[in-house]
PDB file of C-alpha atoms in Angstrom:
ATOM      1  CA  MET Z  66      -0.349   7.336  23.457  1.00 66.00           C
ATOM      2  CA  ARG Z  67      -1.492  10.626  22.537  1.00 74.00           C
ATOM      3  CA  GLN Z  68       2.061  11.468  20.870  1.00 74.00           C
ATOM      4  CA  GLN Z  69       1.739   8.239  18.786  1.00 75.00           C
ATOM      5  CA  ALA Z  70      -1.848   8.994  17.887  1.00 80.00           C
ATOM      6  CA  LYS Z  71      -0.830  12.307  16.176  1.00 80.00           C
ATOM      7  CA  HIS Z  72       1.353  10.297  13.683  1.00 89.00           C
ATOM      8  CA  LEU Z  73      -1.144   7.690  12.764  1.00 91.00           C
ATOM      9  CA  HIS Z  74      -3.160   8.269   9.694  1.00 91.00           C
ATOM     10  CA  VAL Z  75      -5.771   5.399   9.086  1.00 91.00           C
ATOM     11  CA  GLN Z  76      -6.290   4.351   5.566  1.00 90.00           C
ATOM     12  CA  ALA Z  77      -8.368   1.485   3.695  1.00 88.00           C
ATOM     13  CA  ALA Z  78      -5.327  -0.477   2.892  1.00 93.00           C
ATOM     14  CA  ASN Z  79      -2.713   0.602   5.494  1.00 94.00           C
ATOM     15  CA  TYR Z  80      -1.854   2.488   8.661  1.00 94.00           C
ATOM     16  CA  CYS Z  81       0.501   5.243   7.818  1.00 94.00           C
ATOM     17  CA  TRP Z  82       2.927   6.168  10.743  1.00 93.00           C
ATOM     18  CA  PHE Z  83       3.748   9.692   9.430  1.00 93.00           C
ATOM     19  CA  ARG Z  84       6.604  10.300  11.895  1.00 90.00           C
ATOM     20  CA  ASP Z  85       9.268  11.551   9.481  1.00 91.00           C
ATOM     21  CA  PRO Z  86       8.248  13.584   6.394  1.00 90.00           C
ATOM     22  CA  SER Z  87      11.789  13.223   4.674  1.00 90.00           C
ATOM     23  CA  LYS Z  88      10.733   9.296   4.469  1.00 92.00           C
ATOM     24  CA  ALA Z  89       7.403   9.711   3.355  1.00 92.00           C
ATOM     25  CA  LEU Z  90       7.109   8.255  -0.221  1.00 93.00           C
ATOM     26  CA  CYS Z  91       3.961  10.171  -1.059  1.00 93.00           C
ATOM     27  CA  LEU Z  92       5.633  13.703  -0.351  1.00 94.00           C
ATOM     28  CA  LYS Z  93       8.746  12.372  -2.579  1.00 92.00           C
ATOM     29  CA  LEU Z  94       6.440  11.430  -5.362  1.00 91.00           C
ATOM     30  CA  ALA Z  95       4.520  14.804  -5.034  1.00 92.00           C
ATOM     31  CA  GLY Z  96       7.765  16.829  -4.884  1.00 92.00           C
ATOM     32  CA  THR Z  97       6.274  18.355  -1.329  1.00 91.00           C
ATOM     33  CA  PRO Z  98       9.031  17.422   1.063  1.00 84.00           C
ATOM     34  CA  GLY Z  99       8.009  20.213   3.517  1.00 85.00           C
ATOM     35  CA  ALA Z 100       4.286  19.016   3.831  1.00 89.00           C
ATOM     36  CA  ASP Z 101       3.223  18.305   7.436  1.00 88.00           C
ATOM     37  CA  ARG Z 102       0.814  15.597   6.635  1.00 90.00           C
ATOM     38  CA  PRO Z 103       0.644  12.514   4.195  1.00 92.00           C
ATOM     39  CA  LEU Z 104      -1.025  12.735   0.821  1.00 91.00           C
ATOM     40  CA  ALA Z 105      -3.207   9.946   1.118  1.00 85.00           C
ATOM     41  CA  GLY Z 106      -4.066  10.178  -2.741  1.00 85.00           C
ATOM     42  CA  MET Z 107      -0.321   9.522  -3.613  1.00 89.00           C
ATOM     43  CA  CYS Z 108       0.207   6.703  -1.045  1.00 89.00           C
ATOM     44  CA  ASP Z 109       1.986   3.671  -2.319  1.00 91.00           C
ATOM     45  CA  SER Z 110       2.119   1.778   1.004  1.00 92.00           C
ATOM     46  CA  ALA Z 111       3.566  -1.230  -0.486  1.00 93.00           C
ATOM     47  CA  ARG Z 112       6.788   0.672  -0.915  1.00 93.00           C
ATOM     48  CA  CYS Z 113       6.562   3.294   1.852  1.00 94.00           C
ATOM     49  CA  PRO Z 114       8.577   2.464   5.011  1.00 93.00           C
ATOM     50  CA  GLN Z 115       6.190   4.522   7.044  1.00 93.00           C
ATOM     51  CA  ALA Z 116       3.223   2.371   6.251  1.00 94.00           C
ATOM     52  CA  THR Z 117       1.950  -0.784   8.069  1.00 94.00           C
ATOM     53  CA  HIS Z 118      -0.378  -3.473   6.852  1.00 95.00           C
ATOM     54  CA  HIS Z 119      -2.482  -5.337   9.262  1.00 95.00           C
ATOM     55  CA  PRO Z 120      -5.179  -8.361   9.089  1.00 96.00           C
ATOM     56  CA  CYS Z 121      -8.029  -5.676   8.746  1.00 95.00           C
ATOM     57  CA  HIS Z 122      -6.226  -4.704   5.484  1.00 96.00           C
ATOM     58  CA  LEU Z 123      -6.068  -8.125   4.087  1.00 97.00           C
ATOM     59  CA  PRO Z 124      -9.481  -7.899   1.998  1.00 96.00           C
ATOM     60  CA  VAL Z 125      -8.266  -4.586   0.190  1.00 96.00           C
ATOM     61  CA  TRP Z 126      -5.250  -6.332  -0.902  1.00 96.00           C
ATOM     62  CA  GLN Z 127      -6.838  -9.429  -1.869  1.00 97.00           C
ATOM     63  CA  SER Z 128      -9.620  -7.828  -3.973  1.00 97.00           C
ATOM     64  CA  GLN Z 129      -6.682  -5.727  -5.711  1.00 96.00           C
ATOM     65  CA  ALA Z 130      -4.628  -8.945  -6.616  1.00 97.00           C
ATOM     66  CA  ALA Z 131      -7.870 -10.809  -7.655  1.00 98.00           C
ATOM     67  CA  ASN Z 132      -8.885  -7.816  -9.817  1.00 96.00           C
ATOM     68  CA  HIS Z 133      -5.535  -7.714 -11.573  1.00 96.00           C
ATOM     69  CA  LYS Z 134      -5.600 -11.441 -12.278  1.00 97.00           C
ATOM     70  CA  VAL Z 135      -8.996 -11.075 -13.914  1.00 96.00           C
ATOM     71  CA  PHE Z 136      -7.402  -8.441 -16.366  1.00 94.00           C
ATOM     72  CA  LEU Z 137      -4.284 -10.548 -16.769  1.00 95.00           C
ATOM     73  CA  ALA Z 138      -6.434 -13.599 -17.906  1.00 96.00           C
ATOM     74  CA  LYS Z 139      -8.356 -11.817 -20.595  1.00 94.00           C
ATOM     75  CA  PRO Z 140      -6.849 -12.802 -23.802  1.00 93.00           C
ATOM     76  CA  ARG Z 141      -8.043  -9.427 -25.466  1.00 94.00           C
ATOM     77  CA  PHE Z 142      -6.668  -7.234 -22.841  1.00 92.00           C
ATOM     78  CA  PRO Z 143      -3.757  -5.219 -24.526  1.00 94.00           C
ATOM     79  CA  LYS Z 144      -0.312  -6.706 -24.100  1.00 93.00           C
ATOM     80  CA  GLY Z 145       1.323  -3.355 -22.932  1.00 95.00           C
ATOM     81  CA  GLU Z 146      -1.348  -3.011 -20.274  1.00 95.00           C
ATOM     82  CA  LYS Z 147      -0.552  -6.688 -19.009  1.00 95.00           C
ATOM     83  CA  THR Z 148       3.041  -5.860 -18.823  1.00 96.00           C
ATOM     84  CA  ARG Z 149       2.525  -2.580 -16.805  1.00 95.00           C
ATOM     85  CA  LEU Z 150      -0.049  -4.339 -14.552  1.00 96.00           C
ATOM     86  CA  MET Z 151       2.156  -7.432 -13.644  1.00 96.00           C
ATOM     87  CA  PRO Z 152       4.425  -5.527 -11.060  1.00 95.00           C
ATOM     88  CA  GLU Z 153       1.164  -4.089  -9.492  1.00 95.00           C
ATOM     89  CA  LEU Z 154      -0.228  -7.729  -9.153  1.00 96.00           C
ATOM     90  CA  GLU Z 155       3.208  -8.861  -7.759  1.00 96.00           C
ATOM     91  CA  ARG Z 156       3.143  -5.985  -5.299  1.00 95.00           C
ATOM     92  CA  ALA Z 157      -0.307  -6.786  -4.118  1.00 96.00           C
ATOM     93  CA  GLN Z 158       0.306 -10.369  -3.834  1.00 97.00           C
ATOM     94  CA  ARG Z 159       3.693  -9.616  -1.951  1.00 96.00           C
ATOM     95  CA  VAL Z 160       1.504  -7.592   0.702  1.00 96.00           C
ATOM     96  CA  VAL Z 161      -1.168 -10.226   0.987  1.00 97.00           C
ATOM     97  CA  ASP Z 162       1.638 -12.792   1.560  1.00 97.00           C
ATOM     98  CA  GLU Z 163       3.201 -10.830   4.215  1.00 95.00           C
ATOM     99  CA  ILE Z 164      -0.053  -9.884   5.995  1.00 96.00           C
ATOM    100  CA  ILE Z 165      -0.953 -13.671   5.988  1.00 96.00           C
ATOM    101  CA  ALA Z 166       2.568 -14.672   7.295  1.00 95.00           C
ATOM    102  CA  ALA Z 167       2.651 -11.961   9.967  1.00 94.00           C
ATOM    103  CA  SER Z 168      -0.805 -13.217  11.125  1.00 92.00           C
ATOM    104  CA  ALA Z 169       0.274 -16.832  10.970  1.00 91.00           C
ATOM    105  CA  ALA Z 170       3.401 -16.001  13.188  1.00 86.00           C
ATOM    106  CA  GLY Z 171       1.035 -14.270  15.763  1.00 77.00           C
ATOM    107  CA  GLY Z 172       2.081 -10.718  14.876  1.00 58.00           C
ATOM    108  CA  GLU Z 173      -0.160  -8.209  13.875  1.00 55.00           C
TER     109      GLU Z 173
END
């Protein structure tokens, strides 16, 4: 259990299992592949293979998706920003759907 605990980094929207720095998306994005800890500020857990999402993270992802929907529904919101925000909404909604599906299947 202790060996697992040293790899776990708890964040608001995911659990980061930082076992292999070469697979950490945050380190790749920052250009620091030799770091020994994840960079929480660079985390894109929806794309990182070492991140997991659980039911306790669902409110964060639902809130993000809801906020994106509000902006996209505004007619005066700039078209370029809508184009940029749409993939973010799709990513957040995908994570929400995956969390809900895993919960329904009895997994966590």
